[in-house]
Every structure is written in C-alpha cells, then in structure tokens.
Short mmCIF file of C-alpha atoms and ligand atoms in Angstrom, two decimals:
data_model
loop_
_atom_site.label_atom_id
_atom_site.label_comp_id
_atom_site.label_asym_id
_atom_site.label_seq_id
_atom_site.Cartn_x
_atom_site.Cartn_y
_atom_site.Cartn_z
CA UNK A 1 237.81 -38.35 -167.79
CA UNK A 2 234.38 -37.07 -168.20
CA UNK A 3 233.10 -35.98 -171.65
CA UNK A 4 230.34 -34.05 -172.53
CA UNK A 5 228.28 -37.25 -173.96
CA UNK A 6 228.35 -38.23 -170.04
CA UNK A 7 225.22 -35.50 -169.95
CA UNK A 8 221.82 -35.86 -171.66
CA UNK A 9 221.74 -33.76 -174.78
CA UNK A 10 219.77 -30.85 -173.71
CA UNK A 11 221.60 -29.94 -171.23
CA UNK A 12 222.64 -26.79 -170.79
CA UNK A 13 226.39 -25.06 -171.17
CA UNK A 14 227.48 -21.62 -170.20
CA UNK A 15 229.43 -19.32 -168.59
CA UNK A 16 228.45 -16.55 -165.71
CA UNK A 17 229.66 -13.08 -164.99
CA UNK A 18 227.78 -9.70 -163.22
CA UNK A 19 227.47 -6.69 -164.21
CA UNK A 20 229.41 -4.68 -161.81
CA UNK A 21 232.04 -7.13 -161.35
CA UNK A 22 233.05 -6.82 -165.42
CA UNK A 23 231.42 -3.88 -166.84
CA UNK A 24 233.32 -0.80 -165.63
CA UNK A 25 232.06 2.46 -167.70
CA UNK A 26 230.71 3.65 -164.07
CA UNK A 27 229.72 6.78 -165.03
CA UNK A 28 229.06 6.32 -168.64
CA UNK A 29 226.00 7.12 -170.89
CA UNK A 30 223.66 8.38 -167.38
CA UNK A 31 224.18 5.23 -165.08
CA UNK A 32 223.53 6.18 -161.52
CA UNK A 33 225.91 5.08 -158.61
CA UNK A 34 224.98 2.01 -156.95
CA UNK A 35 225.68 1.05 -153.31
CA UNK A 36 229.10 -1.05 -154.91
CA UNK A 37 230.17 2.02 -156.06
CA UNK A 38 229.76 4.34 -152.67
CA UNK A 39 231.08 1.36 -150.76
CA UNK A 40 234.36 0.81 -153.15
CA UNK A 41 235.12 4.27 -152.82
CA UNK A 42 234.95 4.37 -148.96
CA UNK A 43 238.55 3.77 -147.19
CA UNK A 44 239.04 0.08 -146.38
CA UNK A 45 236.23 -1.13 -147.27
CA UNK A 46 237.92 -3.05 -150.37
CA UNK A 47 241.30 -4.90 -151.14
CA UNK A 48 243.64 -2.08 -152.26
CA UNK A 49 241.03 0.48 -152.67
CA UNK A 50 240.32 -0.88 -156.26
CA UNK A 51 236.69 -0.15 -157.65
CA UNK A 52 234.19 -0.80 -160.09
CA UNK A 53 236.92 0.78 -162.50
CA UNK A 54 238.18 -0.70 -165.01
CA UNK A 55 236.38 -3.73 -164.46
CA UNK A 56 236.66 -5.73 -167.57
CA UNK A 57 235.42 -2.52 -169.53
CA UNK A 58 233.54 -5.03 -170.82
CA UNK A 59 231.28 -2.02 -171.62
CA UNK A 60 232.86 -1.01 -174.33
CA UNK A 61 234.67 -4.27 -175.37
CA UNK A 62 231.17 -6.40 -175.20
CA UNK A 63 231.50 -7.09 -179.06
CA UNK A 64 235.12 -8.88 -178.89
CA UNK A 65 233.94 -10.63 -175.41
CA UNK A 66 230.83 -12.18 -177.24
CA UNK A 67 233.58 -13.30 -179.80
CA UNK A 68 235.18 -15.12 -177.22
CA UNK A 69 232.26 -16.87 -175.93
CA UNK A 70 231.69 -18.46 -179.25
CA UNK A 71 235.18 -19.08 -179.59
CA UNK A 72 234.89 -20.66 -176.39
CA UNK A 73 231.78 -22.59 -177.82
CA UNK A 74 228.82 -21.21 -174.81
CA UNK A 75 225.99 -22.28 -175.45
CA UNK A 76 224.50 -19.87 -172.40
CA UNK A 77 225.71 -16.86 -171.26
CA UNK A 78 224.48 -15.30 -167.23
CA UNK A 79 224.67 -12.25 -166.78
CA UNK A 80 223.08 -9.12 -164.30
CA UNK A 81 222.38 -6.07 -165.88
CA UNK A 82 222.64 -2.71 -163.36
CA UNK A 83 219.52 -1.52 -162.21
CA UNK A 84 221.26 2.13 -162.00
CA UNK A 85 221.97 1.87 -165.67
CA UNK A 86 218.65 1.73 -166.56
CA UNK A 87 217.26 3.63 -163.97
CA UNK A 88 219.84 5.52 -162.38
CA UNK A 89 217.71 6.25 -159.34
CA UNK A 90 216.00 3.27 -159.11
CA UNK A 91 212.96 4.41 -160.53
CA UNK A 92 211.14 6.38 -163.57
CA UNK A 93 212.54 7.37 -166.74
CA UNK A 94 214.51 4.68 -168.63
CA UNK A 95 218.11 5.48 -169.64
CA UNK A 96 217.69 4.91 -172.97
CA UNK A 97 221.66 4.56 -173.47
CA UNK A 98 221.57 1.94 -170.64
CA UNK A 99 218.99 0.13 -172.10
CA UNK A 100 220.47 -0.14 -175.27
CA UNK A 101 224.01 -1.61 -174.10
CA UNK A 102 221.79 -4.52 -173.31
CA UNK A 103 219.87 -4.58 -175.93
CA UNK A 104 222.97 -4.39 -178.21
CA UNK A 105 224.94 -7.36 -175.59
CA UNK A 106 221.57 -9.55 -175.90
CA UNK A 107 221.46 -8.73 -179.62
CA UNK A 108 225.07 -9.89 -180.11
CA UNK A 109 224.23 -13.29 -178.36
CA UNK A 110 221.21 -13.94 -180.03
CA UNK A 111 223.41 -13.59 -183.29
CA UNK A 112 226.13 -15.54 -182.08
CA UNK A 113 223.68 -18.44 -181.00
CA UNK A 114 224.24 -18.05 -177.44
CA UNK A 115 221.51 -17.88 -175.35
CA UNK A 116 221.00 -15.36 -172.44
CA UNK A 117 220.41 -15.96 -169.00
CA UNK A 118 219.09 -12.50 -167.49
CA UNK A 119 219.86 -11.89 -163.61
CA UNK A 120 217.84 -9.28 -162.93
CA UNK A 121 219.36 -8.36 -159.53
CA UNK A 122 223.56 -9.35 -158.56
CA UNK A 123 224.14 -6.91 -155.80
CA UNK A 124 224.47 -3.40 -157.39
CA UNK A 125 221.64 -1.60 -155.62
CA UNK A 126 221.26 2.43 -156.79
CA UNK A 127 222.60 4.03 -154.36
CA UNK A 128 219.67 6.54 -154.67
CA UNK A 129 217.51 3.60 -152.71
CA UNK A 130 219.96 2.95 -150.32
CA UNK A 131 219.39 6.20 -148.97
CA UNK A 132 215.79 5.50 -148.42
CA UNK A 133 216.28 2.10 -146.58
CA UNK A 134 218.05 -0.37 -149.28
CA UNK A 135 216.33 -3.75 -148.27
CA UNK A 136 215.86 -2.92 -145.34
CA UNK A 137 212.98 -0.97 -146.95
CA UNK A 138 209.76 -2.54 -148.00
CA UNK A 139 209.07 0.24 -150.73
CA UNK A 140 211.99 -1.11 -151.81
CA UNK A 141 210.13 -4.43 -153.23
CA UNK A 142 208.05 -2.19 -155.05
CA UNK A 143 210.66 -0.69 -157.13
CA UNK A 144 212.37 -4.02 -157.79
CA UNK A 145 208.76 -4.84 -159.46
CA UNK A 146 209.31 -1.17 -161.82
CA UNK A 147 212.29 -2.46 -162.71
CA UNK A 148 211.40 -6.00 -163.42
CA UNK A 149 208.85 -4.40 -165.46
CA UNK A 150 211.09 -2.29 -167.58
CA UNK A 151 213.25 -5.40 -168.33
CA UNK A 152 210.78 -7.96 -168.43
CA UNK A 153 209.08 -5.52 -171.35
CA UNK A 154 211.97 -4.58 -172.92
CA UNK A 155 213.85 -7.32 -173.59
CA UNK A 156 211.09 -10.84 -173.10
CA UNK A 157 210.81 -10.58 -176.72
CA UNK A 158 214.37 -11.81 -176.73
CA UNK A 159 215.43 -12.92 -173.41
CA UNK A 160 213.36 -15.93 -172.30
CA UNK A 161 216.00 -17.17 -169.32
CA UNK A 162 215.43 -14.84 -166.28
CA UNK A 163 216.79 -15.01 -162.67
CA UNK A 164 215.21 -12.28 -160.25
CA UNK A 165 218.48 -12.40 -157.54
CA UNK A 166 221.76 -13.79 -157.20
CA UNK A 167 222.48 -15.39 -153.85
CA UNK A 168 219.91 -13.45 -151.64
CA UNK A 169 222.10 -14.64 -148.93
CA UNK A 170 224.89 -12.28 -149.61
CA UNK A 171 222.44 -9.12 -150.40
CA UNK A 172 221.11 -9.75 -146.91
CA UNK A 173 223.96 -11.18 -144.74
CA UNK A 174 226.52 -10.02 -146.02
CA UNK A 175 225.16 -6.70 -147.23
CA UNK A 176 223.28 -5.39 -143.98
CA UNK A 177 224.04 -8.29 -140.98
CA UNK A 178 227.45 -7.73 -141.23
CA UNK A 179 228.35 -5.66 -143.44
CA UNK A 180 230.93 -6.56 -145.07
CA UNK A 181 229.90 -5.80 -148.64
CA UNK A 182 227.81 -3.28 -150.00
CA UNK A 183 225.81 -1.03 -147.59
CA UNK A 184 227.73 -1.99 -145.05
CA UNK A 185 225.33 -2.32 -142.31
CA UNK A 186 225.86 -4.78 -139.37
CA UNK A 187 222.78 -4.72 -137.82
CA UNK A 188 220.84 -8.34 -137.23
CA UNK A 189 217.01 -7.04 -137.51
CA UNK A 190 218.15 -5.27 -140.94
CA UNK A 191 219.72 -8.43 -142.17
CA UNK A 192 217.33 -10.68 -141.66
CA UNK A 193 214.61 -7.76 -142.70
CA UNK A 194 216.55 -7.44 -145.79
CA UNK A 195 216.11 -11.61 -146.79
CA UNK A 196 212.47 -10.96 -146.23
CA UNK A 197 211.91 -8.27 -148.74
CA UNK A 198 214.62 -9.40 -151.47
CA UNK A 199 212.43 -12.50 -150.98
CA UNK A 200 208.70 -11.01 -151.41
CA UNK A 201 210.48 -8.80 -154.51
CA UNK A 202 211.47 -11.48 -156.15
CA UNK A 203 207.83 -13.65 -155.14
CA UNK A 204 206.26 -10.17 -156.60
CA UNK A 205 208.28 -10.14 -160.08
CA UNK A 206 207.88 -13.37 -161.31
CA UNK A 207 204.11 -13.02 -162.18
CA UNK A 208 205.66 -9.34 -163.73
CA UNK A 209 208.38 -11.43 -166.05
CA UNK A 210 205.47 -14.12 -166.50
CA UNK A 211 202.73 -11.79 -167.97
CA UNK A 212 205.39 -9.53 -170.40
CA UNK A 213 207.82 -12.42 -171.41
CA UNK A 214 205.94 -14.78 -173.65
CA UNK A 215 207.61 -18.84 -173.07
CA UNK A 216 209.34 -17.55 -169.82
CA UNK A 217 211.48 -19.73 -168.06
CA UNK A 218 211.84 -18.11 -164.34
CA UNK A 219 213.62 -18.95 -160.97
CA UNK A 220 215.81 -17.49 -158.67
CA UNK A 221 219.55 -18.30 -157.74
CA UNK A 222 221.08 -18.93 -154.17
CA UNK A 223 224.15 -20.12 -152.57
CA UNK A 224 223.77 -22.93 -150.88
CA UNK A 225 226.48 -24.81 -149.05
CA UNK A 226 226.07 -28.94 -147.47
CA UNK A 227 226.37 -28.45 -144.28
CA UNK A 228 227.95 -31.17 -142.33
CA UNK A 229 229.10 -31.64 -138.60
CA UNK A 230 232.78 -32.22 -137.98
CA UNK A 231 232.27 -34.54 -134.40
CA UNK A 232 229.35 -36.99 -133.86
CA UNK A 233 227.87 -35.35 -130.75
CA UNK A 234 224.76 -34.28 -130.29
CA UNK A 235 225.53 -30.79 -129.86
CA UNK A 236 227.78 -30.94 -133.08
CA UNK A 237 224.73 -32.12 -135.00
CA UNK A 238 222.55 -29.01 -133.42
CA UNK A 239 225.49 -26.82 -134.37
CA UNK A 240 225.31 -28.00 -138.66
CA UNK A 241 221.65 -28.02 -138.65
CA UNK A 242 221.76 -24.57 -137.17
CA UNK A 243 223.90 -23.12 -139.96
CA UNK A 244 221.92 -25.03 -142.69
CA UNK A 245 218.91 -22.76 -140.92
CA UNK A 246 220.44 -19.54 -141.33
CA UNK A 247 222.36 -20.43 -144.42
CA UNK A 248 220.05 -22.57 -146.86
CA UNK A 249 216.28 -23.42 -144.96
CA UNK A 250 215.89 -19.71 -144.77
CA UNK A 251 215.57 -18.95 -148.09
CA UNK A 252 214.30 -22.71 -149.77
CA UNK A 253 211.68 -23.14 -147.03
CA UNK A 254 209.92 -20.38 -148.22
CA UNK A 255 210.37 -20.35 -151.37
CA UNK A 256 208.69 -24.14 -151.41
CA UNK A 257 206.01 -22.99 -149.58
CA UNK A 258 206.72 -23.92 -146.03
CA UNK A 259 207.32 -20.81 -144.51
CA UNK A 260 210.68 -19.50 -142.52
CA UNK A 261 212.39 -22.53 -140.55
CA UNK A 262 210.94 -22.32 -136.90
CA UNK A 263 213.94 -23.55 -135.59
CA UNK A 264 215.65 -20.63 -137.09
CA UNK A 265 212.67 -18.05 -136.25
CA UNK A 266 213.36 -19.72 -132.40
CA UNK A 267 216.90 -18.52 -132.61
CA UNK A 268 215.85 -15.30 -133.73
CA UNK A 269 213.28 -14.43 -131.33
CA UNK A 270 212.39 -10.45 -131.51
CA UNK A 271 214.82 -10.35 -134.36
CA UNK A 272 212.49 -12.33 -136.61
CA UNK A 273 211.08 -10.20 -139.63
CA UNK A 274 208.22 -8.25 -139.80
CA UNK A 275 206.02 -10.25 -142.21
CA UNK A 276 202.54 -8.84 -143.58
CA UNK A 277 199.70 -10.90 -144.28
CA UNK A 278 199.69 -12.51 -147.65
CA UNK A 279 203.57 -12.23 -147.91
CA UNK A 280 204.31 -16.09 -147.79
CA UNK A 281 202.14 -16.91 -150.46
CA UNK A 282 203.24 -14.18 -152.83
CA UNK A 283 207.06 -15.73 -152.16
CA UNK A 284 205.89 -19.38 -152.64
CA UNK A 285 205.09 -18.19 -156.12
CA UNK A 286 205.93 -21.13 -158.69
CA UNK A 287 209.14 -20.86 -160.69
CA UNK A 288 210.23 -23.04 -163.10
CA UNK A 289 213.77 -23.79 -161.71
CA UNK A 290 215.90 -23.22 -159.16
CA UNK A 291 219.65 -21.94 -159.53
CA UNK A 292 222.15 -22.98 -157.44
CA UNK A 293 225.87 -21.59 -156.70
CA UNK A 294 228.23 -23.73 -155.93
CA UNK A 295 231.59 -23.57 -154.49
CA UNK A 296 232.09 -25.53 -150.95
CA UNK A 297 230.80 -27.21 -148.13
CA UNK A 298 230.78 -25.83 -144.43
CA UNK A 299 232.14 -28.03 -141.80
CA UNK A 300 231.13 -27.10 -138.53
CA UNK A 301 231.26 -28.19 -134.49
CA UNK A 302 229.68 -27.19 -131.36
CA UNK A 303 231.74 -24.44 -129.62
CA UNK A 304 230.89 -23.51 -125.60
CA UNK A 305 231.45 -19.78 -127.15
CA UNK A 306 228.33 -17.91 -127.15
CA UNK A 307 229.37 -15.03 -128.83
CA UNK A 308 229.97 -17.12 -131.91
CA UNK A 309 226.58 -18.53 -131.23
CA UNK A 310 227.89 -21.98 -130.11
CA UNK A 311 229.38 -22.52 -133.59
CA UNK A 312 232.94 -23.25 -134.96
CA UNK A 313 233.76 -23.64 -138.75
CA UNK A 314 236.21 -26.71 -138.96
CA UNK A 315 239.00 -26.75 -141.12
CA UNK A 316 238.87 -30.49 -142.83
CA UNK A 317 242.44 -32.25 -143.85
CA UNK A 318 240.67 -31.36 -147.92
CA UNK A 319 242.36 -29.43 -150.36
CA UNK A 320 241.61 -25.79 -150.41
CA UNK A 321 241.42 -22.53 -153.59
CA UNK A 322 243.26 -19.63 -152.64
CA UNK A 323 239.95 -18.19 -150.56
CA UNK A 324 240.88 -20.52 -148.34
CA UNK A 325 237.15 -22.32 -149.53
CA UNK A 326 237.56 -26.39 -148.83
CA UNK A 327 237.41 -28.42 -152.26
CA UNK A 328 234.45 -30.50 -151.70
CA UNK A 329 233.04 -31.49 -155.19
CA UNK A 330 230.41 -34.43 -153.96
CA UNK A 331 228.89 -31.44 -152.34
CA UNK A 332 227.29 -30.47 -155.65
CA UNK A 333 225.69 -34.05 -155.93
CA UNK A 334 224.90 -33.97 -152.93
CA UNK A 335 222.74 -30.98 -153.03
CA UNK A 336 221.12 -31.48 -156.00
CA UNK A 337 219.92 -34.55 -155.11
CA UNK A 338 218.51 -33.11 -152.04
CA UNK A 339 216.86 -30.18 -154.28
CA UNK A 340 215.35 -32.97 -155.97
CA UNK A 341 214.12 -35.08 -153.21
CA UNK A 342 213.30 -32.62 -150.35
CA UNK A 343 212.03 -29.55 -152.42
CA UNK A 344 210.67 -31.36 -155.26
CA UNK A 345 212.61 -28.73 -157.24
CA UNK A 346 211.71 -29.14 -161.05
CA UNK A 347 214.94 -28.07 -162.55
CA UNK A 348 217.82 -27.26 -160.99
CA UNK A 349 220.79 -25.30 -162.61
CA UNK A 350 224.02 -24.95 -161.22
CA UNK A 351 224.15 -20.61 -162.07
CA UNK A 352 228.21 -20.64 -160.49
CA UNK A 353 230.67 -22.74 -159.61
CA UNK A 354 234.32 -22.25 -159.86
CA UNK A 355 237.32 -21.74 -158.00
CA UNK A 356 240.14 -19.21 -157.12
CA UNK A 357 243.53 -19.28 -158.00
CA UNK A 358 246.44 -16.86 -157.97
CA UNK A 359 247.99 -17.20 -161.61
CA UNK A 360 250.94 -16.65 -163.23
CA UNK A 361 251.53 -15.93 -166.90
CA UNK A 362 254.18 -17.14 -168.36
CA UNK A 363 254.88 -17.03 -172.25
CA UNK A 364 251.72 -15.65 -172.65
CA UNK A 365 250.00 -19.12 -170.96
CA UNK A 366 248.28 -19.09 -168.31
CA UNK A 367 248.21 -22.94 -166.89
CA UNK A 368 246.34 -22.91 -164.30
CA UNK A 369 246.35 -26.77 -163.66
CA UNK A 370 244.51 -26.44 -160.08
CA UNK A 371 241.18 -24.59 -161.82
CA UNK A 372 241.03 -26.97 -164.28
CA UNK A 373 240.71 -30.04 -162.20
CA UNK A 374 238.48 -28.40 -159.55
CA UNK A 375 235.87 -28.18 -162.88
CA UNK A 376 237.04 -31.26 -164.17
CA UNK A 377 236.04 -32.77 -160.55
CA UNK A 378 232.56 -30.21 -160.51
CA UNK A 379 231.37 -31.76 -163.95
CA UNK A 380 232.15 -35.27 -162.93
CA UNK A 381 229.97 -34.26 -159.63
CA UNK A 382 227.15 -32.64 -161.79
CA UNK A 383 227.00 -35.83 -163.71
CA UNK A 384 226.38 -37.91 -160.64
CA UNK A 385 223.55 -36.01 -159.90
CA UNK A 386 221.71 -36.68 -163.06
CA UNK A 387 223.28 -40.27 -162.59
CA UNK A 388 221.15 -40.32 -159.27
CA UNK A 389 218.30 -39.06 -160.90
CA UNK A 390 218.48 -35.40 -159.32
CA UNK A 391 216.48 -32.79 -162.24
CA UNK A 392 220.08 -31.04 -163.00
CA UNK A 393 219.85 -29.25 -166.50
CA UNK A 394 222.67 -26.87 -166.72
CA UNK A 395 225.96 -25.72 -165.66
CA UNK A 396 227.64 -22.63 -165.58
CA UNK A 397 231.20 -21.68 -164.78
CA UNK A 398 232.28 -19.10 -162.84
CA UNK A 399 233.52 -17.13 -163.95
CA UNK A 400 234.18 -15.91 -167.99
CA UNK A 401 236.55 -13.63 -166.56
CA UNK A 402 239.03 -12.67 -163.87
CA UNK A 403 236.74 -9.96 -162.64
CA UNK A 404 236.60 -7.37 -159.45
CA UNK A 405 235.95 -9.96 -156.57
CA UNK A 406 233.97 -7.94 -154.13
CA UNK A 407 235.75 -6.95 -151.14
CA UNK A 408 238.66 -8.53 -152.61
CA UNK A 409 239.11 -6.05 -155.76
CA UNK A 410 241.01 -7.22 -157.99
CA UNK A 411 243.18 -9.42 -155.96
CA UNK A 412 241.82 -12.76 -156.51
CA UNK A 413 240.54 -14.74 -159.55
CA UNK A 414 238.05 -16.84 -160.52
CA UNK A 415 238.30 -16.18 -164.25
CA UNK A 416 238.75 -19.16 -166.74
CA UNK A 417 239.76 -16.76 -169.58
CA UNK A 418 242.80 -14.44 -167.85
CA UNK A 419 242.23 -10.88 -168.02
CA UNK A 420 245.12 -8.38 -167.66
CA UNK A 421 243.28 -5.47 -165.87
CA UNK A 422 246.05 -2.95 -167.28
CA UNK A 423 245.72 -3.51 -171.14
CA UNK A 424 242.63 -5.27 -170.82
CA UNK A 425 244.01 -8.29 -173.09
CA UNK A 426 242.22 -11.80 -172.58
CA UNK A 427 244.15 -14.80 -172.52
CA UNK A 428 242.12 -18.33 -172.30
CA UNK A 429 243.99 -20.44 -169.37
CA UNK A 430 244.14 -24.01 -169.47
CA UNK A 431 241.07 -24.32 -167.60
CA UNK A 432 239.31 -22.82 -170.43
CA UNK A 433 240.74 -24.34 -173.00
CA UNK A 434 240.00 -27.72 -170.99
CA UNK A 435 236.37 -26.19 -171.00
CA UNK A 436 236.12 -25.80 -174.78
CA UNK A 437 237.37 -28.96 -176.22
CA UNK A 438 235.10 -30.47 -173.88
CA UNK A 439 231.61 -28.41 -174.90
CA UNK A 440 232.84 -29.36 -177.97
CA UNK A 441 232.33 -32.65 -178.09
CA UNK A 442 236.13 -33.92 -177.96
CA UNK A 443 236.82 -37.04 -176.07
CA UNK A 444 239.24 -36.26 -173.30
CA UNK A 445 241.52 -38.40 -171.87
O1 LIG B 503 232.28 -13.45 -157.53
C1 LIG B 503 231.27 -14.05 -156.80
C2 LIG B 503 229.93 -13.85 -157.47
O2 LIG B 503 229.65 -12.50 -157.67
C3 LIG B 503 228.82 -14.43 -156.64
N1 LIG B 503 229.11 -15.80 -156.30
C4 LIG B 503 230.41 -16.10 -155.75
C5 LIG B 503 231.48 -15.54 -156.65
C6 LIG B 503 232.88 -15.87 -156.08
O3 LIG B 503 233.04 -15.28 -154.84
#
C-alpha cells in the first residue's frame, strides 16, 4: 500500500476545483455572464439542462468548505477564480464584491494553513468578449493581460502559486473546433486560432504575475494524454503520433521553445494560425513548472476513413470510470518522465487527476471503493515517477467536490467528498477518507 513517506517531504498535497463548476451565486454581488452560462442555458447543449446553478454554492458556503479541507488535512488548495466576477465585462472597473469573495476564500486558507494555487483562467470566458471574437480574437490576449493584472496586484501579496489556464486544449478544441462546450463553435481555423492566442495570453501574463507577485511561482496547466498505437503497423504508428500532435506537441512544443509541431502545421495546411512576429518567443516565456491533468491514455489505430482523419480510438480489454475513460495509471509515470526527459520541464505538478463514478449513498456512506483505488493506483504511479527520477512535486485530486461536469451537468461525479446538490450537505466518501489518513501520515495497509 503506498504511504505518504513513499514521497520526499516537500512534496506537495491538495485538492482542485473551478470556479464555475462549484461556485453557483451566478448573478450575485455584479458578476457578469460568462460564455458557461449563455451556453448552459441554451437547449441541449447540457445534460438535463442543469446550469451553473446551484453549483456547490460554494459562494456562500466557502467558510464551512475551507473547514473541510483542513479536516481533510490539504495542504494546497487549486482553484479558478471568474474573470466575470471581477470584471463582469472582461475589462475596467473591478467588482469590488467579486474581488473580495476571493480575497475573503484566500484569506480563509491562508488562516487555515492551506496554501492557494490560483488558476487564473478554467473556461468561464465573459460572455461580453465572446461577442467580440472569444479566442478567436487577438484583442482578446490583451484583456487576459488586464485581468492578470488585477489579480496578480491584488492578491500576489498573498497568493504566490499561479496557473494562467487550465487545459488550453479544451478552451480551444473543445470550445471553438467542435464545439461542444462553451462557445460552441465548430469551426477548425477558430480552434486552432483560439490555441494560438490562449497560448501568447498566457506567454504575455507571466512577466505581468512576475513583476506584481513578489517569490512567484508560475506555469501553466494542460491535459495531456500517452498516446499509444493499438497495432504495430506503420500506419498505426503515424496514426498515435498524429494525435500526440494535435493533442500534446501542440501546446508543449511551444511552450519549450520549439515552435508548433511541423508535422502537425503539415496536416493543417491553410488552417494553420495566423502567427505575428515575435509571438513564439513571448510564449516560450520561462515558467517555473508545468501542470499536468491527468486522467487516461488514448489508444489509437490507423483507419482507411478519411473523414475521421485516418484515425480510430481503440477500446483496450482495461478497466474503465463511468466516462467510459480507460484506467491507465502507468500513464502518469509515464508522462512525467517524458516531461522530464524531453522538455527538460523543471517541476512538474500533477493540477487533476481523478476519476468518475456513479455513487450511491447508503446510511449516510458513500463507499465508493472504485475511486479510491483508481487514486490509490495514481499515487503509487506518481511515486514511480519520482522513483525514476522525473521532477514531480505535487499532486492534486480531482476533484474536492461532486461538481457541475461540463456538458454533463450534474450527472456525473468526480467528487471525493459527496455533495447532495439539493440540500447542499457534504459527505466525505471512502475515497476521501482513504485520502486523509493517508496525508496524514497513517500507515495504510
Ligand atoms: O471537470 C473537469 C475539469 O474541469 C477539467 N479537467 C477534467 C475534469 C473532469 O472532466
């Protein structure tokens, strides 16, 4: 069984939620809609309908959800704060009753002895620059730098952890190539336009965070899968180094300093991004670590179907969560060794990884047996990557909370502390309590 004492000492603990996935209160205290917001309340567009209401309310309930950290012994807490809180358009005036919530939440962990880790940007664009482009839109970048500003100044005194975007992958892909999360777009040029500038915003805010936050410790946090071919052809190799192109290259090529992937700008052709001069440096900018959400691996074969571009996921014979998402914990190691080696990445931090289950409470327990062996498996992972000498300094699970899972609403959950999203009462599952005893210090067996 692994114990905590399997880790160097410094490593770091935690926990990870977002803001619009937890925080409910949408139109509380001035915040302006953000594109989650217009997209939940469009028909179909989510599981059920459900929307950024109730969330967790962890808005109001913050106080007695810090208490549960503690209780639940984090030593780090992640978490996004909403741009359209603070500035409900995007830009200008603060929202001084925005502001304070986190002031107040970062205030509570700093008393508590937690520390925070600040994502700066998990999704919930204001809808207000949506309507002027969204990504798509370089003046975009530029407003992502006034609001890095505004937090940066605000709360650096404080806050010394900062991540500029969760999973740029998602924001772009997901977001405006396919669209099927917040805007919606499905339009190939936009997506891959979109990377670009979420990209150069966050190359453009780290000097920002740098200059107002005195000690900073700065990255950025993507999903990144091992991509491995499911037949030993050729063409079946071509097929998983295509996917680890779109899917991982694009954004850690770049981000090291080598520029986009040219076998990936090949595929693209006139679809490429438009790129201005200067633009690579400025995202080549030097961070101090690199986050990395994990959850599975993609398994993948060449397919004679073009439309699919030539590529077919595989289902392996592995276990799978209840996203259907293969169980695959040596993928962890296996990327953070190759963080290590290929990227010469200085730290890396594992910002999410957790898995989804369909509970059942019963007597007030929630045993959800499954959750807590895939993190029982994901720790024993992360400690083979230190064990192979990968710089991995910090876990967090995913999530604190059963939360509002995207598309899914509230349909599916990753929490390991069971939320009831009528009464709002938390009840710690198994998989938290297994999480507990083992940050603090028990030896499990
Ligand atoms: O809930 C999400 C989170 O917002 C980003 N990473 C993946 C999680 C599970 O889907």
């Amino acid at each position: 069984m692994i114990n905590r004492t399997d880790f160097p000492k410094n490593f770091v603990w935690g926990a990870a939620t977002s803001s619009f996935q937890i925080e409910g209160a949408t139109t509380t205290d001035g915040r302006g809609p953000s594109i989650w917001d217009t997209f939940a309340a469009t028909p179909g567009k989510t599981h059920n309908g459900d929307t950024g209401e109730p969330g967790c309310d962890h808005y109001n309930r913050y106080n007695s959800d810090l208490d549960l950290m503690k209780e639940l012994n984090l030593e780090a807490y992640r978490f996004s704060t909403a741009w359209s809180r603070v500035l409900p358009t995007g830009r200008g005036q603060v929202n001084e009753k925005g502001m304070g919530f986190y002031e107040r939440l970062v205030d509570g962990l700093l008393t508590r002895g937690i520390t925070p880790w600040l994502t700066l940007y998990h999704w919930d664009l204001p809808q207000a620059l949506e309507d002027l482009g969204g990504w798509t839109a370089r003046d975009t970048v530029h407003a992502f730098e006034e609001y890095t500003h505004v937090m940066s100044d605000r709360l650096g005194d404080r806050v010394k952890h900062w991540i500029t975007h969760n999973e740029p992958w998602c924001t772009a892909y997901l977001g405006y190539q396919v669209g099927h999360f917040a805007p919606g777009v499905a339009d190939l040029k936009k997506g891959i336009q979109a990377s670009h500038h979420v990209l150069l915003s966050h190359g453009l805010s780290v000097p920002i965070i740098r200059e107002n936050v005195k000690d900073a410790s700065v990255g950025i946090t993507l999903n990144l899968w091992p991509v491995h071919a499911a037949g030993d052809t050729s063409e079946d190799q071509m097929a998983a180094k295509r996917i680890d192109g779109f899917s991982n290259r694009w954004y850690l090529d770049p981000l090291y300093g080598r520029g986009y992937p040219q076998d990936t700008l090949d595929i693209l052709g006139e679809h490429a991004p438009d790129i201005a001069s200067g633009d690579l440096a400025k995202i080549a900018v030097q961070t101090d670590f690199i986050g990395v959400n994990y959850y599975m691996r993609h398994f993948v074969r060449h397919s004679d179907n073009a439309d699919r571009g030539h590529i077919e996921f595989v289902k392996s014979d592995l276990e799978r969560t209840d996203l259907d998402w293969e169980i695959y914990p040596e993928g962890l190691t296996e990327l953070a060794v190759r963080l290590g080696s290929d990227y010469q990445a200085k730290a890396i931090y594992i910002t999410e990884n957790g898995s989804c289950y369909d509970d059942t409470m019963i007597d007030g327990q929630v045993n959800d047996e499954k959750r807590r062996k895939y993190l029982e498996l994901h720790l024993e992972a992360s400690s083979e990557a230190v064990r192979q000498g990968a710089p991995l300094q910090g876990y967090f699970a995913w999530s604190l909370m059963d939360n509002f899972e995207w598309a899914e609403g509230y349909s599916k959950r990753f929490g390991i502390v069971h939320v009831d999203f009528e009464t709002q009462v938390r009840t710690i599952k198994s998989s938290g309590k297994f999480y507990q005893q083992f940050l603090k210090g028990d030896v499990l067996d």
